[in-house]
Tab-separated table of C-alpha atoms in Angstrom:
chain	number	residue	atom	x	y	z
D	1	UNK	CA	8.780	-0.734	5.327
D	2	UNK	CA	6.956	-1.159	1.956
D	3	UNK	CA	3.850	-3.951	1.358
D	4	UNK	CA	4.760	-6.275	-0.949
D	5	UNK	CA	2.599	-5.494	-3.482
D	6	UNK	CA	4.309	-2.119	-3.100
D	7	UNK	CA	3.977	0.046	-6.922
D	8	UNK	CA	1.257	-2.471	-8.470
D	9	UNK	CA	-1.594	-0.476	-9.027
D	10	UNK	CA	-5.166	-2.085	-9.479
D	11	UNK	CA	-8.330	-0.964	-11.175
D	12	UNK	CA	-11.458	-1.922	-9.743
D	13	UNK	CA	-14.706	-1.644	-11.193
D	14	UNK	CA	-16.539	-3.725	-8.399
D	15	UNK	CA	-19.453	-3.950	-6.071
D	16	UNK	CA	-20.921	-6.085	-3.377
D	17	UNK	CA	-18.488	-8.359	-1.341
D	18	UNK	CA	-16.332	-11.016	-3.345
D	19	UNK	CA	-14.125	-8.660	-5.714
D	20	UNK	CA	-14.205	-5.215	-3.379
D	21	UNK	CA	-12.715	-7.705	-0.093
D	22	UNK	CA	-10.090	-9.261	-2.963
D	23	UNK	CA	-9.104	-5.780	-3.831
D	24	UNK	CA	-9.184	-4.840	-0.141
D	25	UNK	CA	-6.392	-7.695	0.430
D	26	UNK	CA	-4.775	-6.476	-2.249
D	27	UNK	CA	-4.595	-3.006	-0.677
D	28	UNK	CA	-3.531	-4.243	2.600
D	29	UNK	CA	-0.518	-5.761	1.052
D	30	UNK	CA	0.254	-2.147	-0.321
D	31	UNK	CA	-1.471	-1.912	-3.809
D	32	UNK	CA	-2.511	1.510	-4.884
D	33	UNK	CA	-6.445	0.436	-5.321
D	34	UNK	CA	-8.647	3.101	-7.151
D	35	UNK	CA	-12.353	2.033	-7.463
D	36	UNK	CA	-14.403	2.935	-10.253
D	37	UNK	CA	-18.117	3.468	-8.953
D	38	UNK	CA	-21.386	4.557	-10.291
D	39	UNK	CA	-22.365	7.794	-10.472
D	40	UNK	CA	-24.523	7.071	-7.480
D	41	UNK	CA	-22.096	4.874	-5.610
D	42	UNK	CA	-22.331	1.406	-5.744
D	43	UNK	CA	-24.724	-0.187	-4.254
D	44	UNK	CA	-23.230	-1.851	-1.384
D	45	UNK	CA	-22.794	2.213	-0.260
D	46	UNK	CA	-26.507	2.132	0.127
D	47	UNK	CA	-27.188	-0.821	2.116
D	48	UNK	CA	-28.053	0.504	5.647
D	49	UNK	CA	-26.592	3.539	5.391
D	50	UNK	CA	-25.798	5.342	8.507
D	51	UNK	CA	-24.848	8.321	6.741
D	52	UNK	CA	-25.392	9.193	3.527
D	53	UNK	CA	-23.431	7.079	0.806
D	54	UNK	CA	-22.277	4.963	3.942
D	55	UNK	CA	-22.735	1.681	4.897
D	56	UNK	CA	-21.097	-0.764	7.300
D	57	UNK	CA	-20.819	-3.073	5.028
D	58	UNK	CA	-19.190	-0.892	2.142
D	59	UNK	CA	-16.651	0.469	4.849
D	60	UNK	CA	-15.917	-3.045	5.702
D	61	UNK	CA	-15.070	-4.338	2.100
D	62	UNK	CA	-12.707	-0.876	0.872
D	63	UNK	CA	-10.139	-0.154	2.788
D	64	UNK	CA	-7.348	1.745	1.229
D	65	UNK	CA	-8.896	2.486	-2.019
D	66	UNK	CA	-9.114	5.685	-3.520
D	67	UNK	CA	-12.921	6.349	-5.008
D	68	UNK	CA	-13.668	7.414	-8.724
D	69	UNK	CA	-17.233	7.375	-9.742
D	70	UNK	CA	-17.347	7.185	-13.338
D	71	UNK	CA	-20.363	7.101	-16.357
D	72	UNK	CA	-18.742	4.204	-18.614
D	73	UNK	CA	-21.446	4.533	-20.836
D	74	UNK	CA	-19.901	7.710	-21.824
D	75	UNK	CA	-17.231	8.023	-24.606
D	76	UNK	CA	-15.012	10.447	-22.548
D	77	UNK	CA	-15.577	8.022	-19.042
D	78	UNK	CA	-14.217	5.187	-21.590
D	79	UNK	CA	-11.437	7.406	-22.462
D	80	UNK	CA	-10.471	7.517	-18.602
D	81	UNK	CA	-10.745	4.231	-18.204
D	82	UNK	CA	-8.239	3.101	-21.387
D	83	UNK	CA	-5.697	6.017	-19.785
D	84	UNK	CA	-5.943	4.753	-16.738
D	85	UNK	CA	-5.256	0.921	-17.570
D	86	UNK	CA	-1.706	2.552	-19.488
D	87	UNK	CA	-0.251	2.070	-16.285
D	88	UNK	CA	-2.118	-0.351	-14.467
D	89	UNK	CA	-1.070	-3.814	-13.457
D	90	UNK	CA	-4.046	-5.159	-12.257
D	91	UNK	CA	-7.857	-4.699	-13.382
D	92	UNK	CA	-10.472	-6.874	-10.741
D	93	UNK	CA	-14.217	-6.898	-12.288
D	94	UNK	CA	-17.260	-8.632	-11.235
D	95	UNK	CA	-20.500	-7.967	-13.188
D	96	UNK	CA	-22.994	-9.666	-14.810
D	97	UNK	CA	-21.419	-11.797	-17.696
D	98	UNK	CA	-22.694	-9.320	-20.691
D	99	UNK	CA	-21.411	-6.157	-19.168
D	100	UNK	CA	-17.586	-5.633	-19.287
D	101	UNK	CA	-17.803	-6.425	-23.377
D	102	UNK	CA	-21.040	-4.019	-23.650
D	103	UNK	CA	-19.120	-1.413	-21.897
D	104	UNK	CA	-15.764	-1.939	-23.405
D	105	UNK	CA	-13.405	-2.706	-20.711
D	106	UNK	CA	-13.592	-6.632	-21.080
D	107	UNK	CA	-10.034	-8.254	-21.374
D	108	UNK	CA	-10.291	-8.556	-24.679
D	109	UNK	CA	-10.213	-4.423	-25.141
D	110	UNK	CA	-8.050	-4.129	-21.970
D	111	UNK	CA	-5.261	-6.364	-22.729
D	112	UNK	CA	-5.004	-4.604	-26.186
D	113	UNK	CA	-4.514	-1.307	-24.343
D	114	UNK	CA	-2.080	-2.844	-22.184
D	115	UNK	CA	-0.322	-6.760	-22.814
D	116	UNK	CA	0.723	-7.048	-19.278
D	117	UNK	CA	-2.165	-6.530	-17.709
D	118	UNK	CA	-3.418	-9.174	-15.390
D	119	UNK	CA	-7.289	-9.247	-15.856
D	120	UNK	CA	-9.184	-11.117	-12.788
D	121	UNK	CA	-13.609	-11.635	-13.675
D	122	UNK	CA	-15.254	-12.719	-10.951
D	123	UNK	CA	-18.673	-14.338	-12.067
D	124	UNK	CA	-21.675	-16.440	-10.325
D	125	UNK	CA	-21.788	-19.754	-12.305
D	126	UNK	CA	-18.421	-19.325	-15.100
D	127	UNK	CA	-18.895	-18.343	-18.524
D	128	UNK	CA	-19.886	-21.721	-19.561
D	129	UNK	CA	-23.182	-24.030	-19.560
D	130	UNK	CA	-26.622	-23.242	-18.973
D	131	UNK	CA	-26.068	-20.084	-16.433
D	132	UNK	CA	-23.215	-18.969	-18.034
D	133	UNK	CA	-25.431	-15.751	-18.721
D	134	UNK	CA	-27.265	-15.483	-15.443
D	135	UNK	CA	-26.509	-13.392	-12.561
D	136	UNK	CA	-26.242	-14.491	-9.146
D	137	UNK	CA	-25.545	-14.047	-5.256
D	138	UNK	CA	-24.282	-15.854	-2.586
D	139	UNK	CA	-27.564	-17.374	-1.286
D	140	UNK	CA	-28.027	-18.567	-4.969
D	141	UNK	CA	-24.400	-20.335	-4.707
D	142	UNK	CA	-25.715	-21.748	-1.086
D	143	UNK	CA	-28.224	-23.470	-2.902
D	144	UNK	CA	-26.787	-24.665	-6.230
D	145	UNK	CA	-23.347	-26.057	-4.856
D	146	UNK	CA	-25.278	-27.593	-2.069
D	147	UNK	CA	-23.391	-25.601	1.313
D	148	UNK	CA	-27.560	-24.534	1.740
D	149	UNK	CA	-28.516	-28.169	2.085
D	150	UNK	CA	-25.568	-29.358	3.986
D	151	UNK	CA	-26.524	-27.516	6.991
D	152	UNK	CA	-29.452	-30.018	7.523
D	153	UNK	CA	-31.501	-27.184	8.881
D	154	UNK	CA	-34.823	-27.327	8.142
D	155	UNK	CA	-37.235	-24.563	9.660
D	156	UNK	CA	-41.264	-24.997	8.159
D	157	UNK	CA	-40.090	-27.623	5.236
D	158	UNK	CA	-37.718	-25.214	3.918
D	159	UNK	CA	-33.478	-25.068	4.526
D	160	UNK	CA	-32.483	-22.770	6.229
D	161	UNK	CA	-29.529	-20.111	4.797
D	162	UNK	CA	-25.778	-19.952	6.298
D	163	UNK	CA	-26.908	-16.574	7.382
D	164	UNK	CA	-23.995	-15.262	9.378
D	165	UNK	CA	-21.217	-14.355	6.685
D	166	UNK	CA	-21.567	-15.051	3.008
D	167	UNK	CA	-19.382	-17.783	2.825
D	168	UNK	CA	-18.723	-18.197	-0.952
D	169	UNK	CA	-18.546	-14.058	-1.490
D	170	UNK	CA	-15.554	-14.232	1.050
D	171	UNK	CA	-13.632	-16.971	0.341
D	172	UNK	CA	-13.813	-15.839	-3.519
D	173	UNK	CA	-12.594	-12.794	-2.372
D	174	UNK	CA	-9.490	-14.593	-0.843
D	175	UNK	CA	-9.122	-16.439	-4.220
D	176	UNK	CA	-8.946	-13.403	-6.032
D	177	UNK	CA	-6.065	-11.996	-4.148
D	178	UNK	CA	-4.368	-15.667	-4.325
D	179	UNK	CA	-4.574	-15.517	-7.920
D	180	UNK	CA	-3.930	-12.318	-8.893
D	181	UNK	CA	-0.719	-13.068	-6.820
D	182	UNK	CA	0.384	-15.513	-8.439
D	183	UNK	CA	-0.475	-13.873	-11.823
D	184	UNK	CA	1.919	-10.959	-10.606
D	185	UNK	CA	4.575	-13.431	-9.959
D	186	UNK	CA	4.190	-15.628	-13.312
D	187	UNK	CA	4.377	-12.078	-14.970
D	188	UNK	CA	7.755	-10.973	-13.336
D	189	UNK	CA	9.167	-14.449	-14.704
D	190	UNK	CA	7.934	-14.222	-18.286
D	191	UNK	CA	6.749	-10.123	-18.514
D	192	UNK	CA	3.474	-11.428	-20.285
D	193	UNK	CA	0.222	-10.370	-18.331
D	194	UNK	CA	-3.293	-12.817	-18.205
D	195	UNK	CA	-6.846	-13.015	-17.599
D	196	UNK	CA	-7.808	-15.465	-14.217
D	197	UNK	CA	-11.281	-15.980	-14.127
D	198	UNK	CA	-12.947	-17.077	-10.788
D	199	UNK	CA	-16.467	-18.013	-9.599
D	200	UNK	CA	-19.030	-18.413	-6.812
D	201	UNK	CA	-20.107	-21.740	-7.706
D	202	UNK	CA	-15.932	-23.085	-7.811
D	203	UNK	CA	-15.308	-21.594	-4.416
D	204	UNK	CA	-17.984	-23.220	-2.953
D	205	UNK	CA	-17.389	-26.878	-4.138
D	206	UNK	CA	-13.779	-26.397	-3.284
D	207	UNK	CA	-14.588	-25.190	0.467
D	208	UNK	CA	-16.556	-28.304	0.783
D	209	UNK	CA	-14.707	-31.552	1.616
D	210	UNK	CA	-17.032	-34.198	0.931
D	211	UNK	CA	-17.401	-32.600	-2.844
D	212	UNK	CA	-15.390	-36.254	-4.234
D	213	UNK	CA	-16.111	-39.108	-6.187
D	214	UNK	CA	-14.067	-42.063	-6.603
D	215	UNK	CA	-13.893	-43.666	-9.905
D	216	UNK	CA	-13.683	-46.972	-8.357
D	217	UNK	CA	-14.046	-47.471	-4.577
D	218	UNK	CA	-17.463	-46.558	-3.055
D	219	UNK	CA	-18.629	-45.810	-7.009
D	220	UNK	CA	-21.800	-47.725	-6.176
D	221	UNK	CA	-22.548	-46.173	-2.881
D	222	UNK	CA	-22.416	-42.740	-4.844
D	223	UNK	CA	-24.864	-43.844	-7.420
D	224	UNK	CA	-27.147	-45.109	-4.760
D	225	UNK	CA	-27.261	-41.714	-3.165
D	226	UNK	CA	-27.591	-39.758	-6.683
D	227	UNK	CA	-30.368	-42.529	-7.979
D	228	UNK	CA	-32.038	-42.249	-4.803
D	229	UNK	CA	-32.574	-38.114	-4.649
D	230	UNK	CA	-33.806	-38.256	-8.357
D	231	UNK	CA	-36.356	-40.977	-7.295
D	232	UNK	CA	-37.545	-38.833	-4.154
D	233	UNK	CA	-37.165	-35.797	-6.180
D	234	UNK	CA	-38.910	-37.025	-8.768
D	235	UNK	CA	-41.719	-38.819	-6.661
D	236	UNK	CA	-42.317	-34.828	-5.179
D	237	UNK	CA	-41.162	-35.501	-1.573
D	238	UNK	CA	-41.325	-32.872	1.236
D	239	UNK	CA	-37.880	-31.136	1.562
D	240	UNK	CA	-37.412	-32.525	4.997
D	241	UNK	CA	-38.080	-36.104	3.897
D	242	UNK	CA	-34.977	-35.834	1.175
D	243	UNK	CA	-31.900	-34.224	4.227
D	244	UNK	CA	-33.321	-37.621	5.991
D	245	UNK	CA	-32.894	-39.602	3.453
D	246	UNK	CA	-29.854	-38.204	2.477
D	247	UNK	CA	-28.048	-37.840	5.670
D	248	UNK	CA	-29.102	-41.996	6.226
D	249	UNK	CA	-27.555	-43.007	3.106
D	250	UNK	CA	-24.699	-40.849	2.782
D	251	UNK	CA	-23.332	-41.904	6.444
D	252	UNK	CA	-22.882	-37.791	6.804
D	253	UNK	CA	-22.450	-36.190	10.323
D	254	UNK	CA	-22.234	-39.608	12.332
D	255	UNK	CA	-23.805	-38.226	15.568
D	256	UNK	CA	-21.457	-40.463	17.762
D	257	UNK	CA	-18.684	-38.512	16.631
D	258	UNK	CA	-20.308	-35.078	16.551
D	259	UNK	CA	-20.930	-35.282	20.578
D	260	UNK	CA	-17.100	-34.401	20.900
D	261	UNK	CA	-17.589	-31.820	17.852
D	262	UNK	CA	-20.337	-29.374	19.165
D	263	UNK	CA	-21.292	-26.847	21.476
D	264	UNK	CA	-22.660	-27.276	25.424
D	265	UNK	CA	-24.159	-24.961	27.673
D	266	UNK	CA	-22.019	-24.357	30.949
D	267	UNK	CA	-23.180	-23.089	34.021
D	268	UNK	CA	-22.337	-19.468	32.860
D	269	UNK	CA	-21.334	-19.742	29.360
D	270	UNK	CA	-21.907	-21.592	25.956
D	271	UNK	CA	-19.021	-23.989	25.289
D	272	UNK	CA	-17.332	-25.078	21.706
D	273	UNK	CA	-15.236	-28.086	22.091
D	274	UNK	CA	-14.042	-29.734	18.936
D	275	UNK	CA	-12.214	-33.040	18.831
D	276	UNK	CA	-11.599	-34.921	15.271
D	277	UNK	CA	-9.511	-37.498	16.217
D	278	UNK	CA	-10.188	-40.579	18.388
D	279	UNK	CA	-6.987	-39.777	20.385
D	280	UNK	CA	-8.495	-36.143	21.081
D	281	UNK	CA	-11.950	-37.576	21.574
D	282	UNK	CA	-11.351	-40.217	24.530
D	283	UNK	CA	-9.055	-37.242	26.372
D	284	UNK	CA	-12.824	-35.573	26.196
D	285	UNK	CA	-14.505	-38.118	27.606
D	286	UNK	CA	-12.157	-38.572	30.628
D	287	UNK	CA	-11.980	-34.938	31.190
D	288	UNK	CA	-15.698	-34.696	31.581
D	289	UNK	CA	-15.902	-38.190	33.006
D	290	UNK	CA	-17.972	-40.363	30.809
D	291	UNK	CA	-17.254	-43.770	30.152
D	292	UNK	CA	-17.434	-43.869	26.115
D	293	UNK	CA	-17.843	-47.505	25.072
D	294	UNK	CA	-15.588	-47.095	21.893
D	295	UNK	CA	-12.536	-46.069	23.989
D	296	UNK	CA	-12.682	-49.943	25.964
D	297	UNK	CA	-10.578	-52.470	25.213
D	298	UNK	CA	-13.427	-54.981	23.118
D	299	UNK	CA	-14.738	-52.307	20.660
D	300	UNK	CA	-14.799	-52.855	17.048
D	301	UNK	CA	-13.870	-49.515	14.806
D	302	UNK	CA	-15.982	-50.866	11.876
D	303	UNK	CA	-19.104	-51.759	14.441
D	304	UNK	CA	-20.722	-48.173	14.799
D	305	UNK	CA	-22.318	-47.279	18.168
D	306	UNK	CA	-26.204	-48.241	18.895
D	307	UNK	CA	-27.896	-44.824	18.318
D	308	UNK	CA	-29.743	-45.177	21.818
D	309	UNK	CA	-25.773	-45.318	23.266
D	310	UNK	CA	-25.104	-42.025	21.362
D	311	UNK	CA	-28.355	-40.738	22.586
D	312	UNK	CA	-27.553	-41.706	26.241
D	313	UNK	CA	-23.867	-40.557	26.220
D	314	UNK	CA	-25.190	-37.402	24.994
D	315	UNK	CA	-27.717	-36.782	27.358
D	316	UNK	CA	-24.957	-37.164	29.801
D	317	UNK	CA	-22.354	-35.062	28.736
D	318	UNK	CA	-25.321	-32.397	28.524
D	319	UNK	CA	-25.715	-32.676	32.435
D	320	UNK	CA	-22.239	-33.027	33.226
D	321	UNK	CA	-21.275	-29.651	31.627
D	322	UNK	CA	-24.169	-27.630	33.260
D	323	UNK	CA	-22.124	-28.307	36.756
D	324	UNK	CA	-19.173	-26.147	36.086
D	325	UNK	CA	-18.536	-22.485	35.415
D	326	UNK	CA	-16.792	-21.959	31.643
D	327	UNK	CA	-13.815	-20.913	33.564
D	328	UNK	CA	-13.778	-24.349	35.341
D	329	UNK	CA	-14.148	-26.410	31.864
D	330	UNK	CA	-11.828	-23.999	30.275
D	331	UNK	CA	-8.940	-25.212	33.052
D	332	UNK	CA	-9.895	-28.962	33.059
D	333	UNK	CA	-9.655	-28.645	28.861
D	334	UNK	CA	-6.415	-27.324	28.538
D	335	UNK	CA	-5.121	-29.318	31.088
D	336	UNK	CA	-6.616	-32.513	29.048
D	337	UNK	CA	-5.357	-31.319	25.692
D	338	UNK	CA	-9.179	-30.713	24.826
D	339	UNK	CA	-9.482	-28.050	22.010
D	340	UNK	CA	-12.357	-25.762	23.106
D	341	UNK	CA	-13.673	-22.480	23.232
D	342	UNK	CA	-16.177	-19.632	24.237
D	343	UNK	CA	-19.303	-18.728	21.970
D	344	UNK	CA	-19.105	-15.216	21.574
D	345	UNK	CA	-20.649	-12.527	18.990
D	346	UNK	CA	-18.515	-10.741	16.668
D	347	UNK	CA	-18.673	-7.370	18.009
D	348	UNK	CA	-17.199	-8.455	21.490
D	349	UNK	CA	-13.992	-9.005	19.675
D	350	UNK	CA	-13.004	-6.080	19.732
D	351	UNK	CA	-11.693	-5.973	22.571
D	352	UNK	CA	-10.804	-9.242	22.942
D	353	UNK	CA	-7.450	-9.771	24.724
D	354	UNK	CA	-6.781	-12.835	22.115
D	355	UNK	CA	-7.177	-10.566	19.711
D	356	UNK	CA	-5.683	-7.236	20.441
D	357	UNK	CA	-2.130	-9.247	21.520
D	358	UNK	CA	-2.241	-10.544	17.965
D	359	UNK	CA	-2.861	-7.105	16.077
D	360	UNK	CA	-6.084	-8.457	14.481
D	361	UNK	CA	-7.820	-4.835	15.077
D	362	UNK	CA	-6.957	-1.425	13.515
D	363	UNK	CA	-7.988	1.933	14.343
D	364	UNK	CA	-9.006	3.718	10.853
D	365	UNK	CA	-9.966	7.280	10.484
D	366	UNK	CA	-13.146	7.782	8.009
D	367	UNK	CA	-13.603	11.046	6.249
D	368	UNK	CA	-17.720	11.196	7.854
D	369	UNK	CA	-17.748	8.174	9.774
D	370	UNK	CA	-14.367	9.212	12.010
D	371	UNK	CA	-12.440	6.681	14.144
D	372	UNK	CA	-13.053	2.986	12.796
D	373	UNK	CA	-11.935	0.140	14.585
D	374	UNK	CA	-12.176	-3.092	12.163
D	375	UNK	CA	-10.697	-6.444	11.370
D	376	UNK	CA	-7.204	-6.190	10.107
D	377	UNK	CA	-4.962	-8.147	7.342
D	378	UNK	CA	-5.662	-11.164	7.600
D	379	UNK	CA	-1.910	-12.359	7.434
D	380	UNK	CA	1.153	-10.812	8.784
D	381	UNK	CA	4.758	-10.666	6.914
D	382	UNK	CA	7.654	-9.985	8.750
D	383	UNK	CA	9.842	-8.343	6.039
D	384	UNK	CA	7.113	-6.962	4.073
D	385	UNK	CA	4.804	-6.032	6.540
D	386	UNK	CA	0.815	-5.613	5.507
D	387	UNK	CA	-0.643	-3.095	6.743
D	388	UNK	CA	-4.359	-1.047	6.706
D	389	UNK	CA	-3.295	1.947	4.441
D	390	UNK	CA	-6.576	3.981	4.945
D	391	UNK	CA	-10.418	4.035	5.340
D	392	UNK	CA	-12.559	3.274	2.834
D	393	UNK	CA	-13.249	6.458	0.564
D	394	UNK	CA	-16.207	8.411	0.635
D	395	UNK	CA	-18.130	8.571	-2.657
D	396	UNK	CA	-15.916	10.789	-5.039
D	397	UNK	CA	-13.391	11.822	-2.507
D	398	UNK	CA	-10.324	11.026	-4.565
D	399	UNK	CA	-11.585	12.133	-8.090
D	400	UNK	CA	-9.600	15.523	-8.939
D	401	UNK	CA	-6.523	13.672	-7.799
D	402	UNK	CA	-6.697	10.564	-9.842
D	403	UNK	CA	-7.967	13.079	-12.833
D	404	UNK	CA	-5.115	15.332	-11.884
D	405	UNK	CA	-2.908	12.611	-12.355
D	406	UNK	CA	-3.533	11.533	-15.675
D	407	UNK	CA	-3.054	15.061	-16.872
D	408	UNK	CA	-6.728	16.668	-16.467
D	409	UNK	CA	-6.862	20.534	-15.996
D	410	UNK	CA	-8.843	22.147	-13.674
D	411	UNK	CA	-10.980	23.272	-16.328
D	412	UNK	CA	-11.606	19.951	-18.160
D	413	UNK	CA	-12.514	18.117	-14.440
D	414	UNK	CA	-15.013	21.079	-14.454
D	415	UNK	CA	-16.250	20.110	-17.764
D	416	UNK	CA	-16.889	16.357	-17.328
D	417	UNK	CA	-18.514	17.262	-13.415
D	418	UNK	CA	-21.023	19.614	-15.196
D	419	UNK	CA	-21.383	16.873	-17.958
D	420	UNK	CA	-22.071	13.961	-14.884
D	421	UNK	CA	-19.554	12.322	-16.629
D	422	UNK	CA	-17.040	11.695	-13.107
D	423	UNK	CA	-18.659	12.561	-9.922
């Protein structure tokens, strides 16, 4: 049964992690993906490699894409490109801002090729305001849109990075595939193609729910927090002495509440439980067998809890949970109606029995690497079913064909390989 996105065909000239896992979504819904890469490979090939021109990482983020490496500085790699984009429905770039018009495949020179093209660039900060023309990475984004600081981590005066996925790479990457979507759809209603442009910076603020103001209500309390960084900003403050301040007058992370919204040691395992409701929270405290003072008939909702109760009931909770196996909390939770769950590392996944009944692994075969077992699409469709189509590509592997295809000879291919003009 045919992908969805069965016969669109998409040109990528990406690298890294935001637009290569959008294109790799795209794939899994049954696009025909070819990447243009460097000469060299791009250079999330060469992080780690394993083998050579193999990484992890790159294996990770292109899935079912066919490889074309590719000098676009050339006149005759331009030439491929504009033949290539004839038929193309979809063309996903990230780069820095000045590239795509330097190299000629902007949407501007694209669209004139082809009117229906749907044109997706991926950027750092926009095209707009002061880093309009500056390049930048996800631990940049961290910093700027202020996920970085809302960790309240501070390790030698310094916050600490979200160092375990790069959050605003991969949900851009989902945003990509959303909108190129939708751009497919708007097309098949009016036949006219578009350019979507998406960012780091948007993704994060977007992913982050306390990113609001209110015109009117609570206007003053914002301008107290905003007034008050510049002052300690401005007055040179340690770093640690502005998350304090902060956290104090922004009323972020009340710790009464985060005791039902954190993780405990067991006996013989770490434990997540997670309850954001006061309904879900007092079934909690009676499965564990505290007495919570806010779940008693004379407590006041708008009176918060004395910090030495939080601090006590805390403390408590800490002991209580050391006395049973995980196993044993696991039972009493899901009897309660306690949401709650193992800590476990990534890698033991794969054979998770959660996981494996719900088809979230496939088994790819890589060209060097061989057998591959990975994350799968991240959705599942019942009449258009997605589906892994194939590893990533090894650097190249898929050039004669693709050349072949637009009506290349044997001897020209020969021609523009001894010229390093395709790879």
């Amino acid at each position: 049964m045919p992908g969805a996105l069965d016969g669109i065909k998409v040109l990528e000239f990406t690298q890294i992690i935001a637009a290569p896992f959008g294109g790799m979504l795209l794939s899994d819904m049954g696009a025909s993906v070819i990447k243009i890469e460097p000469l060299g490979g791009e250079p999330w090939r060469l992080h780690s490699e394993f083998l050579p021109k193999e990484s992890k990482t790159f294996i990770s983020l292109n899935r079912g894409k066919r490889s074309l490496p590719l000098d676009l500085k050339t006149k005759e790699g331009l030439e491929i490109v504009q033949k290539l984009v004839m038929n193309t429905d979809v063309v996903i770039i990230n780069a820095r801002p000045d590239v795509p018009k330097d190299l000629g495949i902007d949407y501007e020179s694209l669209s004139a090729i082809n009117p229906k093209l749907i044109y997706c660039d991926n950027t750092a900060f926009g095209r707009k305001g002061p880093h309009g023309d500056r390049p930048g990475y996800d631990l940049i984004i961290q910093a700027m849109s202020g996920l970085l600081a809302a960790e309240n981590k501070v390790v030698d005066g310094l916050p600490q990075q979200i160092t375990a996925t790069a959050i605003a790479d991969y949900t851009t990457g989902v945003g990509i595939a959303w909108g190129i979507c939708a751009a497919l759809f708007a097309r098949e209603r009016t036949g006219v193609g578009q350019r979507i442009d998406t960012t780091l910076l948007s993704t994060a603020l977007s992913i982050q729910g306390g990113f609001m103001e209110m015109e009117e209500y609570g206007k003053e309390e914002k301008d107290d927090v905003v007034e008050t960084l510049a002052a300690l900003r401005q007055a040179e403050v340690p770093y640690e002495t502005l998350v304090e301040q902060h956290m104090r007058i922004s009323g972020w992370a009340d710790p009464s509440v985060l005791i039902y919204y954190t993780i405990y040691q067991a006996k013989d395992d770490v434990i997540a439980i997670a309850c954001l409701s006061d309904n879900l929270r007092e079934k909690a405290a009676k499965a564990i067998g505290v007495t919570d003072p806010r779940f008693s008939g004379n407590f006041k909702p708008t009176k918060p809890l004395d910090s030495t109760v939080v601090e006590s009931l805390s403390s408590e909770i800490k002991e209580i949970m050391l006395t049973k196996s995980g196993k044993e909390w696991f039972a009493i939770f899901d009897a309660a109606g306690v949401p709650a769950g193992p800590v476990r590392f990534v890698q033991e996944l794969t054979s998770e029995e959660q996981v494996i009944a719900n088809d979230m692994i496939v088994e790819v075969n890589h060209k060097a690497a061989g057998k591959v077992r990975m994350a799968g699409p991240m959705i599942s469709m019942s009449a258009t079913p997605l589906k892994a189509q194939f590893a990533s590509p090894a650097l190249g592997e898929h050039t004669y064909e693709i050349l072949s295809e637009l009506g290349y000879d044997d001897r020209e291919i020969s021609h523009l390989k001894s010229q390093n003009i395709v790879q």
